[in-house]
Short mmCIF file of C-alpha atoms in Angstrom, two decimals:
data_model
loop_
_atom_site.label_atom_id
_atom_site.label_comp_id
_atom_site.label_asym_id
_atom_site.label_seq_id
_atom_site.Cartn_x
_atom_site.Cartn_y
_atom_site.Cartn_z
CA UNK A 1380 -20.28 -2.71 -2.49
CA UNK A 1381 -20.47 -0.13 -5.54
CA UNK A 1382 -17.05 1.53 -6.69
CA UNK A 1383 -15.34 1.83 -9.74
CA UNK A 1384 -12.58 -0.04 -11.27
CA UNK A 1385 -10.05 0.47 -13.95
CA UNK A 1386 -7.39 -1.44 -15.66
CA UNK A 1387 -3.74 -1.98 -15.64
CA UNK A 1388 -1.94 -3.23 -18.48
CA UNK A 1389 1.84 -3.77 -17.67
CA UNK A 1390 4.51 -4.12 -20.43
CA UNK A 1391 7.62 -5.31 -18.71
CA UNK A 1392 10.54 -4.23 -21.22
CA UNK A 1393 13.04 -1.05 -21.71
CA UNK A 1394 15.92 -0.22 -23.83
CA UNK A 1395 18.11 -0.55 -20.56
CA UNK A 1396 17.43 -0.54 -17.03
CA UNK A 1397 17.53 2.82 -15.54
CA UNK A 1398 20.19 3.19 -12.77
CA UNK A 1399 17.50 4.31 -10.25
CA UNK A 1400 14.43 2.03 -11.05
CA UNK A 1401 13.10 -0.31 -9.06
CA UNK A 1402 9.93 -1.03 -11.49
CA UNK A 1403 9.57 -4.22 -12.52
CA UNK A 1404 11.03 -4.01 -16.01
CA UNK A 1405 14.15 -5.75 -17.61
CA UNK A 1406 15.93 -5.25 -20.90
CA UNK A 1407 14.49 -6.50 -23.65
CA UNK A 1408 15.19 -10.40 -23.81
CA UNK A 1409 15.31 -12.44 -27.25
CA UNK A 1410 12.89 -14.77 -27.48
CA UNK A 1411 10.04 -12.31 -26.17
CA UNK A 1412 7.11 -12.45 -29.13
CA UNK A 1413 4.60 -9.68 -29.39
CA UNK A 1414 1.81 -11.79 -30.42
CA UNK A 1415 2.42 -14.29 -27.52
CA UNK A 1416 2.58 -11.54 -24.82
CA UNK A 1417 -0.45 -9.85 -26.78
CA UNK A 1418 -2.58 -13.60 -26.67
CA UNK A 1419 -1.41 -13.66 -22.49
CA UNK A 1420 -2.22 -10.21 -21.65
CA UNK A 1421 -6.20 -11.14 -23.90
CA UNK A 1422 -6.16 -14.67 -22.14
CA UNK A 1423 -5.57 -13.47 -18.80
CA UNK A 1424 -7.89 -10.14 -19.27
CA UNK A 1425 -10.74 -12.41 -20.20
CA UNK A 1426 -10.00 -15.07 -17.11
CA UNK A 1427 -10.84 -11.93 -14.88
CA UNK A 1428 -13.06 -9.61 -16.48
CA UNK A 1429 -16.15 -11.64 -14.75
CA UNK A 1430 -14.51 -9.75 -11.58
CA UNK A 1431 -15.59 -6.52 -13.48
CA UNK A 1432 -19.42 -7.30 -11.51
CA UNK A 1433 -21.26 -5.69 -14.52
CA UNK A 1434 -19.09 -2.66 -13.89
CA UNK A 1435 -17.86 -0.73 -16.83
CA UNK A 1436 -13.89 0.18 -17.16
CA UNK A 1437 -13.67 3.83 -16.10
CA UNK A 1438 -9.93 4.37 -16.75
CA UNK A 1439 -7.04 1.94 -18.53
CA UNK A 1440 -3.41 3.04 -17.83
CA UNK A 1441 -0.38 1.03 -20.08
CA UNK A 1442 2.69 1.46 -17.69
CA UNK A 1443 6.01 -0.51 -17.66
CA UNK A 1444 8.68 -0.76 -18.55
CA UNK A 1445 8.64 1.16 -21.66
CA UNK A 1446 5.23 0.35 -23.72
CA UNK A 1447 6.02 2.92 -26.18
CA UNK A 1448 8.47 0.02 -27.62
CA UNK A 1449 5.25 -1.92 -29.27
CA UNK A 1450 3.58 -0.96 -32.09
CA UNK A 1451 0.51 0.58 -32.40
CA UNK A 1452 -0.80 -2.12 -33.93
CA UNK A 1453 -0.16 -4.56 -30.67
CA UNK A 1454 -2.22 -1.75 -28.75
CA UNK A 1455 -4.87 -1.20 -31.60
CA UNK A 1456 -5.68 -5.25 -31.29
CA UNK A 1457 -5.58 -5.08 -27.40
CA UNK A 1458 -8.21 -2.85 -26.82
CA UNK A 1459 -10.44 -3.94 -29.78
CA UNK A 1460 -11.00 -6.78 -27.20
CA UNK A 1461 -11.55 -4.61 -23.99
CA UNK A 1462 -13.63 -1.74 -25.61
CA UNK A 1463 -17.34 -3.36 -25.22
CA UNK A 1464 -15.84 -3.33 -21.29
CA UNK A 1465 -15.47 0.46 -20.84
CA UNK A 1466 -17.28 3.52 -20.50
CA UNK A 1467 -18.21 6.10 -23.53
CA UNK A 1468 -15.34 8.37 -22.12
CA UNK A 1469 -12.49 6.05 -20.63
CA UNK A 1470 -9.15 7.37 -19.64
CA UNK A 1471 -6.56 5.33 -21.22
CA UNK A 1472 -3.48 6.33 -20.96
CA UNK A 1473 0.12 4.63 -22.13
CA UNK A 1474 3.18 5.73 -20.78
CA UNK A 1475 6.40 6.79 -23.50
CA UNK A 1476 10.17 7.23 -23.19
CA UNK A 1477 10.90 10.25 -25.26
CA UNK A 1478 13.39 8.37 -26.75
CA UNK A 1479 11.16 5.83 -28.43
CA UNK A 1480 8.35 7.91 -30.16
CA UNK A 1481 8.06 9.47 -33.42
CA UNK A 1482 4.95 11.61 -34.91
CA UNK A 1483 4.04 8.45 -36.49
CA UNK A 1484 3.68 6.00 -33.42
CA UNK A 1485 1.64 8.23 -31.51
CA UNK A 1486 -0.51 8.99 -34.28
CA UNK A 1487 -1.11 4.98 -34.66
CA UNK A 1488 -1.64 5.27 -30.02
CA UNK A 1489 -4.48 7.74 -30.94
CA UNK A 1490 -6.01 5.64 -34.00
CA UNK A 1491 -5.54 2.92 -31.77
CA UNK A 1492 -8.08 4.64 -28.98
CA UNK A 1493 -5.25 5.69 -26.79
CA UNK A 1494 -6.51 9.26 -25.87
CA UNK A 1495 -3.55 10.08 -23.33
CA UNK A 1496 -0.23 10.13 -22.96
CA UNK A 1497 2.59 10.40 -20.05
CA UNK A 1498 6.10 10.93 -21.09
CA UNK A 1499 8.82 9.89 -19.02
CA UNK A 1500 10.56 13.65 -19.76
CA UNK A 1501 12.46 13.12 -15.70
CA UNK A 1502 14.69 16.44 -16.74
CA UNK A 1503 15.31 18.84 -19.65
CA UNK A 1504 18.78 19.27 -18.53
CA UNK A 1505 21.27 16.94 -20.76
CA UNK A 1506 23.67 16.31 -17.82
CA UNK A 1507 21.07 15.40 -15.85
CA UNK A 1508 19.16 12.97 -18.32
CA UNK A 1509 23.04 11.24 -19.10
CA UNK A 1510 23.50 10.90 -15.12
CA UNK A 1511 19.77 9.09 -14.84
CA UNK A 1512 20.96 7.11 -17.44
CA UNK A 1513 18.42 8.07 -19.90
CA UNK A 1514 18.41 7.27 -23.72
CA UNK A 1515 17.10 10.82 -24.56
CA UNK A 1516 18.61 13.94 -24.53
CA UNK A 1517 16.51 17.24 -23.80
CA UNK A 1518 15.92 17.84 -27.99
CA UNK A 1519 14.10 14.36 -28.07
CA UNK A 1520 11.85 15.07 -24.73
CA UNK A 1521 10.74 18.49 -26.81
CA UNK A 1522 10.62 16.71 -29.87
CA UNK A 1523 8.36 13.77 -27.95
CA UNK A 1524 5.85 16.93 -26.79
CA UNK A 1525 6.02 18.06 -30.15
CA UNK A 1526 5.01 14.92 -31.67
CA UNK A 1527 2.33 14.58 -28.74
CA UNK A 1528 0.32 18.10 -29.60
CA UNK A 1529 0.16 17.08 -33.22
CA UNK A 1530 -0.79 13.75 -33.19
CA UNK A 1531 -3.91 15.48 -31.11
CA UNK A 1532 -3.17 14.02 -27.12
CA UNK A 1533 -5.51 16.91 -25.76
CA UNK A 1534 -4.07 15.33 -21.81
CA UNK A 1535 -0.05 15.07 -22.07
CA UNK A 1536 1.52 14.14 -18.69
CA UNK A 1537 4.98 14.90 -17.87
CA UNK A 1538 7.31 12.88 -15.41
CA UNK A 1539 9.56 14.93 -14.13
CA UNK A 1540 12.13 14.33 -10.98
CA UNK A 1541 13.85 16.56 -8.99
CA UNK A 1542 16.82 16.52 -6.38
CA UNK A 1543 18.60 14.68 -9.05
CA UNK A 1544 22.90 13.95 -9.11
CA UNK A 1545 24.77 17.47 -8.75
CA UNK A 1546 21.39 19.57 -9.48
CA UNK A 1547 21.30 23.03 -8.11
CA UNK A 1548 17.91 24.95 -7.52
CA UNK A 1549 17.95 26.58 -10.58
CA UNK A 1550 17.94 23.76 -12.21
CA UNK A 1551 15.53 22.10 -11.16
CA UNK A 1552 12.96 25.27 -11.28
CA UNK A 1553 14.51 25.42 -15.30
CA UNK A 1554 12.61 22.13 -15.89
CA UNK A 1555 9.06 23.62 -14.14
CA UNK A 1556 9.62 26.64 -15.92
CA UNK A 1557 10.07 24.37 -19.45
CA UNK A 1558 7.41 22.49 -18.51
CA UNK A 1559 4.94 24.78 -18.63
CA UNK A 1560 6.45 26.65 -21.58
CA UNK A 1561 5.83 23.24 -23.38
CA UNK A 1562 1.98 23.06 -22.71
CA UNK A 1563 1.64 20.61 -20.00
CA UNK A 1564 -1.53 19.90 -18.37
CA UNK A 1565 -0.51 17.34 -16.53
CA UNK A 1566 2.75 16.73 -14.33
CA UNK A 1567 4.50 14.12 -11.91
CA UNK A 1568 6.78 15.95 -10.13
CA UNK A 1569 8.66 13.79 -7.53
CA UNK A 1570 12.07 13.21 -5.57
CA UNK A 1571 14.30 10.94 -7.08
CA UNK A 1572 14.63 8.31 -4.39
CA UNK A 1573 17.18 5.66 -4.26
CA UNK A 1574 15.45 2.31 -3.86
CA UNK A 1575 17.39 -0.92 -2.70
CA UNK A 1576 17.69 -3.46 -5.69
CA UNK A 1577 18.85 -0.43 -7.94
CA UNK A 1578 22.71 0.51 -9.09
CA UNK A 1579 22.40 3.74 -7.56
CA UNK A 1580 21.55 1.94 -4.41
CA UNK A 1581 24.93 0.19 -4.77
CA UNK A 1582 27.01 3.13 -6.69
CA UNK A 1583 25.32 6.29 -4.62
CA UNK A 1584 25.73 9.60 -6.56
CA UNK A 1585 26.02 12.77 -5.12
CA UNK A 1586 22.17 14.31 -4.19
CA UNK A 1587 21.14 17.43 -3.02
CA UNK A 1588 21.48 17.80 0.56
CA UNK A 1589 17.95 18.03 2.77
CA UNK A 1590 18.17 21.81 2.60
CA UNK A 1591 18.64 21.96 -0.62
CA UNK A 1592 15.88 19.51 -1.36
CA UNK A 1593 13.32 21.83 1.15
CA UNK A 1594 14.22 24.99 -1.18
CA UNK A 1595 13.26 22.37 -4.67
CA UNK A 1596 9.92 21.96 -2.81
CA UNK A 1597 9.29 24.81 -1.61
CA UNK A 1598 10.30 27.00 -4.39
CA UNK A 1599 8.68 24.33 -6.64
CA UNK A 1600 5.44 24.21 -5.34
CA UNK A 1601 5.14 28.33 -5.23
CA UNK A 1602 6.13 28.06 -8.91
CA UNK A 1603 3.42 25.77 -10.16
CA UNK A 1604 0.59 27.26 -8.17
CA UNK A 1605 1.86 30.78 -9.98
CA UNK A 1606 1.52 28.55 -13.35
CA UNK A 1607 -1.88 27.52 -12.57
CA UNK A 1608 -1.25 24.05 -11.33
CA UNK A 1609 -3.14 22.48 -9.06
CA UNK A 1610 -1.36 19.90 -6.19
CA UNK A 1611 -4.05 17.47 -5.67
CA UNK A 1612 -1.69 14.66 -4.70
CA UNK A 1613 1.40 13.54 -3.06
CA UNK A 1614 3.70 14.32 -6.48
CA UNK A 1615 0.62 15.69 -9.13
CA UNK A 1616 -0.66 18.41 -10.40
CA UNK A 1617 -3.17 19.14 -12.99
CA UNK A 1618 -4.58 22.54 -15.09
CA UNK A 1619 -7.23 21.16 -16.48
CA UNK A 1620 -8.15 17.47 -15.32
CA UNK A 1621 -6.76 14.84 -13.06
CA UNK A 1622 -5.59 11.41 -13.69
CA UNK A 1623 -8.65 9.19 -13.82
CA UNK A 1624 -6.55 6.41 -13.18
CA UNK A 1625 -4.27 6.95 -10.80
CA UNK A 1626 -6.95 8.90 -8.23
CA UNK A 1627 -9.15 5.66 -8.45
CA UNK A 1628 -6.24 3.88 -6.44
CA UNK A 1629 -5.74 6.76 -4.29
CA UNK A 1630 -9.50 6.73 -3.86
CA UNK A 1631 -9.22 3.07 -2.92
CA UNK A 1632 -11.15 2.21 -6.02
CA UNK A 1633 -11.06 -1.57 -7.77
CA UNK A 1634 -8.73 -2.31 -10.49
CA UNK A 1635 -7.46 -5.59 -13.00
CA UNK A 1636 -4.38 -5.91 -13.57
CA UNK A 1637 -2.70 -7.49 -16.44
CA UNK A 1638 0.68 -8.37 -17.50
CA UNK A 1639 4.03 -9.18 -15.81
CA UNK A 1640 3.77 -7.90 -12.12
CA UNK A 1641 0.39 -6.58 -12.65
CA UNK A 1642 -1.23 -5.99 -9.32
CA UNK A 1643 -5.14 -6.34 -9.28
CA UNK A 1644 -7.50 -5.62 -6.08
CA UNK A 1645 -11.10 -6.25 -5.90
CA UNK A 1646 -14.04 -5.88 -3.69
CA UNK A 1647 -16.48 -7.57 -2.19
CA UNK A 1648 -19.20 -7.05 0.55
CA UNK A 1649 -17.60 -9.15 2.90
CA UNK A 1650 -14.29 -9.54 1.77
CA UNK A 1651 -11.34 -7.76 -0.66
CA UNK A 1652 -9.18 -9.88 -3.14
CA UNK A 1653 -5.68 -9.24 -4.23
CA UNK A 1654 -3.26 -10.54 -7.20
CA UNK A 1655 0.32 -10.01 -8.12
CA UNK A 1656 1.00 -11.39 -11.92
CA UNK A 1657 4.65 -13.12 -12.11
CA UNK A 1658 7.25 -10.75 -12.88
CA UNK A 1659 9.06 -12.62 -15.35
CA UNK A 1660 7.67 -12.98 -19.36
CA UNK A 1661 8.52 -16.40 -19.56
CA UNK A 1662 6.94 -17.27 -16.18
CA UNK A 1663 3.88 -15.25 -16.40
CA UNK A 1664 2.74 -16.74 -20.07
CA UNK A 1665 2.48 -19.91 -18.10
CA UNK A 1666 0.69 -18.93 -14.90
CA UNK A 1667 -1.07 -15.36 -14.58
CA UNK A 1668 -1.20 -16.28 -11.06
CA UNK A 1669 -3.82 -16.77 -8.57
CA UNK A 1670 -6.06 -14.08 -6.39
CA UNK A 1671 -5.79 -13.99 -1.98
CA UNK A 1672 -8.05 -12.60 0.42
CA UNK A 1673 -7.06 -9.36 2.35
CA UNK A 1674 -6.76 -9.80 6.19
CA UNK A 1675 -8.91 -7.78 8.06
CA UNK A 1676 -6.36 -6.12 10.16
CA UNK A 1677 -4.47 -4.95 7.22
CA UNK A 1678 -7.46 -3.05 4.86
CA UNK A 1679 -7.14 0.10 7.20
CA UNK A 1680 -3.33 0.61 6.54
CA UNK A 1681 -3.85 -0.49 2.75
CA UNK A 1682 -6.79 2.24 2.93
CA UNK A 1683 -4.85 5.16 4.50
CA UNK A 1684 -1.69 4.20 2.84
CA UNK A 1685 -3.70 4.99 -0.29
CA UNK A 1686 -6.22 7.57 0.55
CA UNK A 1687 -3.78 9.89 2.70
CA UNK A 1688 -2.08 10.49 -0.89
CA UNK A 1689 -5.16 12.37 -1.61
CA UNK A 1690 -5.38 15.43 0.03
CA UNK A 1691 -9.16 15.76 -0.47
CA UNK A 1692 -10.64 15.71 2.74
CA UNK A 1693 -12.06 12.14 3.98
CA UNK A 1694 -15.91 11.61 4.86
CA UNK A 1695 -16.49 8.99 7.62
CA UNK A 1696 -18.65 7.41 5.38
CA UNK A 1697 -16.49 7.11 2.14
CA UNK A 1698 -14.27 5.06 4.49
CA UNK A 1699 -16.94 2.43 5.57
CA UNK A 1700 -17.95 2.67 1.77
CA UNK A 1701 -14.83 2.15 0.74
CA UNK A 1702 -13.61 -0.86 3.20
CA UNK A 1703 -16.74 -1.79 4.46
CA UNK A 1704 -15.56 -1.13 7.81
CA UNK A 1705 -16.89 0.90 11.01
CA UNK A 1706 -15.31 3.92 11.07
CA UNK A 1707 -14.80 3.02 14.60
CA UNK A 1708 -12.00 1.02 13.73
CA UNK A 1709 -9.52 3.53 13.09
CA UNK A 1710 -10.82 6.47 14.79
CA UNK A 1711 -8.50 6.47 17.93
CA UNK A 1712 -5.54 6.06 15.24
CA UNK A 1713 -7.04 9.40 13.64
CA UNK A 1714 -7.52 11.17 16.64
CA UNK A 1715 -3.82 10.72 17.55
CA UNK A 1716 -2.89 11.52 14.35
CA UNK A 1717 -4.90 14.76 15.56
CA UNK A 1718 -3.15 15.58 18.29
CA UNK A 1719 -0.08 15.48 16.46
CA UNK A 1720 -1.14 17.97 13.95
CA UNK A 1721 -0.82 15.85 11.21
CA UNK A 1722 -4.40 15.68 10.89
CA UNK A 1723 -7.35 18.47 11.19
CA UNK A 1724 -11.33 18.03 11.41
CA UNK A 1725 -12.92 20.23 8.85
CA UNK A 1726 -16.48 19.35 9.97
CA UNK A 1727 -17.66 16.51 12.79
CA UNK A 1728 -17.65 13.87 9.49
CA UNK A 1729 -14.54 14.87 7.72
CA UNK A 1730 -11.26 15.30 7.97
CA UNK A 1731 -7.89 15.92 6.14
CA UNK A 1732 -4.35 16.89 6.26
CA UNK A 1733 -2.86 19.83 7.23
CA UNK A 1734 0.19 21.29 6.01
CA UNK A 1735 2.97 19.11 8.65
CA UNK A 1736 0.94 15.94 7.86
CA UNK A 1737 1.17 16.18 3.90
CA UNK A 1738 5.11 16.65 5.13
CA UNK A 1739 5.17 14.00 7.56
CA UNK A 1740 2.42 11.24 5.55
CA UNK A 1741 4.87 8.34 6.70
CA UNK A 1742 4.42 9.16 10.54
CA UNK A 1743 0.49 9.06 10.07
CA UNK A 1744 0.99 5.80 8.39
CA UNK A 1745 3.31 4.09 11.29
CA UNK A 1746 0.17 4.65 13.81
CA UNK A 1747 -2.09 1.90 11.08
CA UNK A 1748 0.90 -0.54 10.68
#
């Protein structure tokens, strides 16, 4: 089976964990060496890259974690290695905490082939930054941007969260507005969710109650489509591209994945092939960890869990493509789904979501599981 397949590089280390982060990424530890996470991450690349199948890397996203800590350098020695593996015009992308970036670094990113850039903004509001427990304040996020445009990122990528500790409406339409004063292109725009394993799951703030939260979302999205963004996702929007990378997954494309807690998936004809990387530095420089087969029964959920994300509408075929899988398989799951009105038929072969199912994507999901 034909699709494409990127690559995930995951660098596991932050200043401090934030309060609401469930990532896998832990404070910077003492005896962790650049140049012997660097040698792992080219070891363990080169162990797998036979599972490229004479495919070509379409996108490569750096994520952590904070990767903007290393040196371009560490990046510019990386990817001299995984170059001859990628297309002519590769995505690669590296995610940066405004707090950890100056003109200089980023410069080095884009000398380094680094040709994108997503910057972990979350608010422009101070109080709201210090109550994430960010270690930037709003003058460093515009500084970051700043720093971005002139070290030539042509595709700049904001995170930012809403329904955030004590944050009215206004507030959180300030940081779409600021946004798009600031020349994004690209943005994340997502509820802040409290995930168990986090402080805040333990120490709950105060959040926006769900009425409050409909009027961030509602408002929100009329805002953006007014500044000529286009929703193409769950939580992003683009003006002038979308994010190689991340629609590959949603697409149910192949990826490597390197680094501690890297996830790969890979396909087959008759079979699809999953690894998770240890989590830990000192565990995964011993033991990148080994790949498992999918279970039958659970590629339709895995398929829909990431397709549905996507609100493209869905060809019959591109599923059996896709999981190698009669379409009859799911089809009583989609027709319920129907009759629900979480799902619509746009033509006898394809079909999407309408507006209560993008709403309501977990319900759709339950009927696979």
């Amino acid at each position: 089976m034909e699709n494409n397949i990127s690559l995930y590089i995951h660098y596991p280390f932050c200043v401090r964990k934030c309060p609401y982060c469930d990532f896998n990424s832990h404070k910077t530890q003492d005896n962790y060496v650049s140049d012997i996470y660097l040698k792992a991450l080219l070891d363990d690349f080169n162990n797998v890259k036979h599972y490229l199948q004479n495919r070509k890397l379409i996108s490569i996203f750096i994520g952590g974690g904070t990767p903007s800590l290393e040196s371009a350098l560490f990046y510019k020695k990386l990817l001299k290695e995984i170059y001859p593996y990628t297309t002519s015009d590769c995505e690669i992308t590296i995610e940066a905490n405004p707090g950890t970036v100056t003109y200089d670094k980023l410069s080095g990113y884009i000398d380094a082939g680094i040709n994108r850039i997503s910057l972990g903004i979350q608010s422009f509001n101070d109080s709201s930054l210090k109550a994430l427990g960010r270690i930037h304040d709003k003058k460093m996020a515009e500084d970051a941007i700043s720093f971005a445009k002139k070290a030539n990122f042509l595709d700049i990528n904001f995170d930012i969260m809403h329904s955030l500790p004590n944050q009215t409406l206004d507030m959180a339409m300030y940081d779409l507005e600021r946004a798009h004063e600031l020349g994004c292109t690209h943005l994340s725009w997502y509820e802040l969710t409290i995930e168990e394993g986090t402080h805040f799951y333990e120490n709950t703030p105060k959040l926006p109650d769900e009425d409050l939260l409909f009027d961030i979302e509602e408002k929100g999205f009329e805002l953006l489509k007014s500044f000529g963004f286009n929703r193409y996702e769950v939580s992003a929007f683009y003006k002038k591209s979308r994010c190689r990378h991340n629609e590959n997954y949603w697409l149910y494309g192949d990826y490597l994945g390197i680094g501690c807690g890297a996830h790969s998936k890979v396909s087959f004809e008759n079979q699809i092939l999953r690894r998770a990387c240890p989590n830990l530095y000192d565990d995964y420089i011993k033991d990148f960890g080994q790949y498992s087969k999918v279970e039958l029964q659970d590629i339709p959920f895995e398929y829909m869990l990431n397709r549905l994300r996507l609100f493209d509408a869905i060809d019959i075929d591109e599923f059996t493509k896709a999981t190698n899988l009669p379409f009859i398989c799911v089809e009583d799951k989609i027709k319920k789904a129907q009759e629900m009105s979480l799902i619509k038929f746009d033509t006898d072969r394809k079909f999407s979501l309408t507006n209560k199912g993008k709403i309501m994507l977990n319900e759709i999901l339950d009927l696979f599981l």
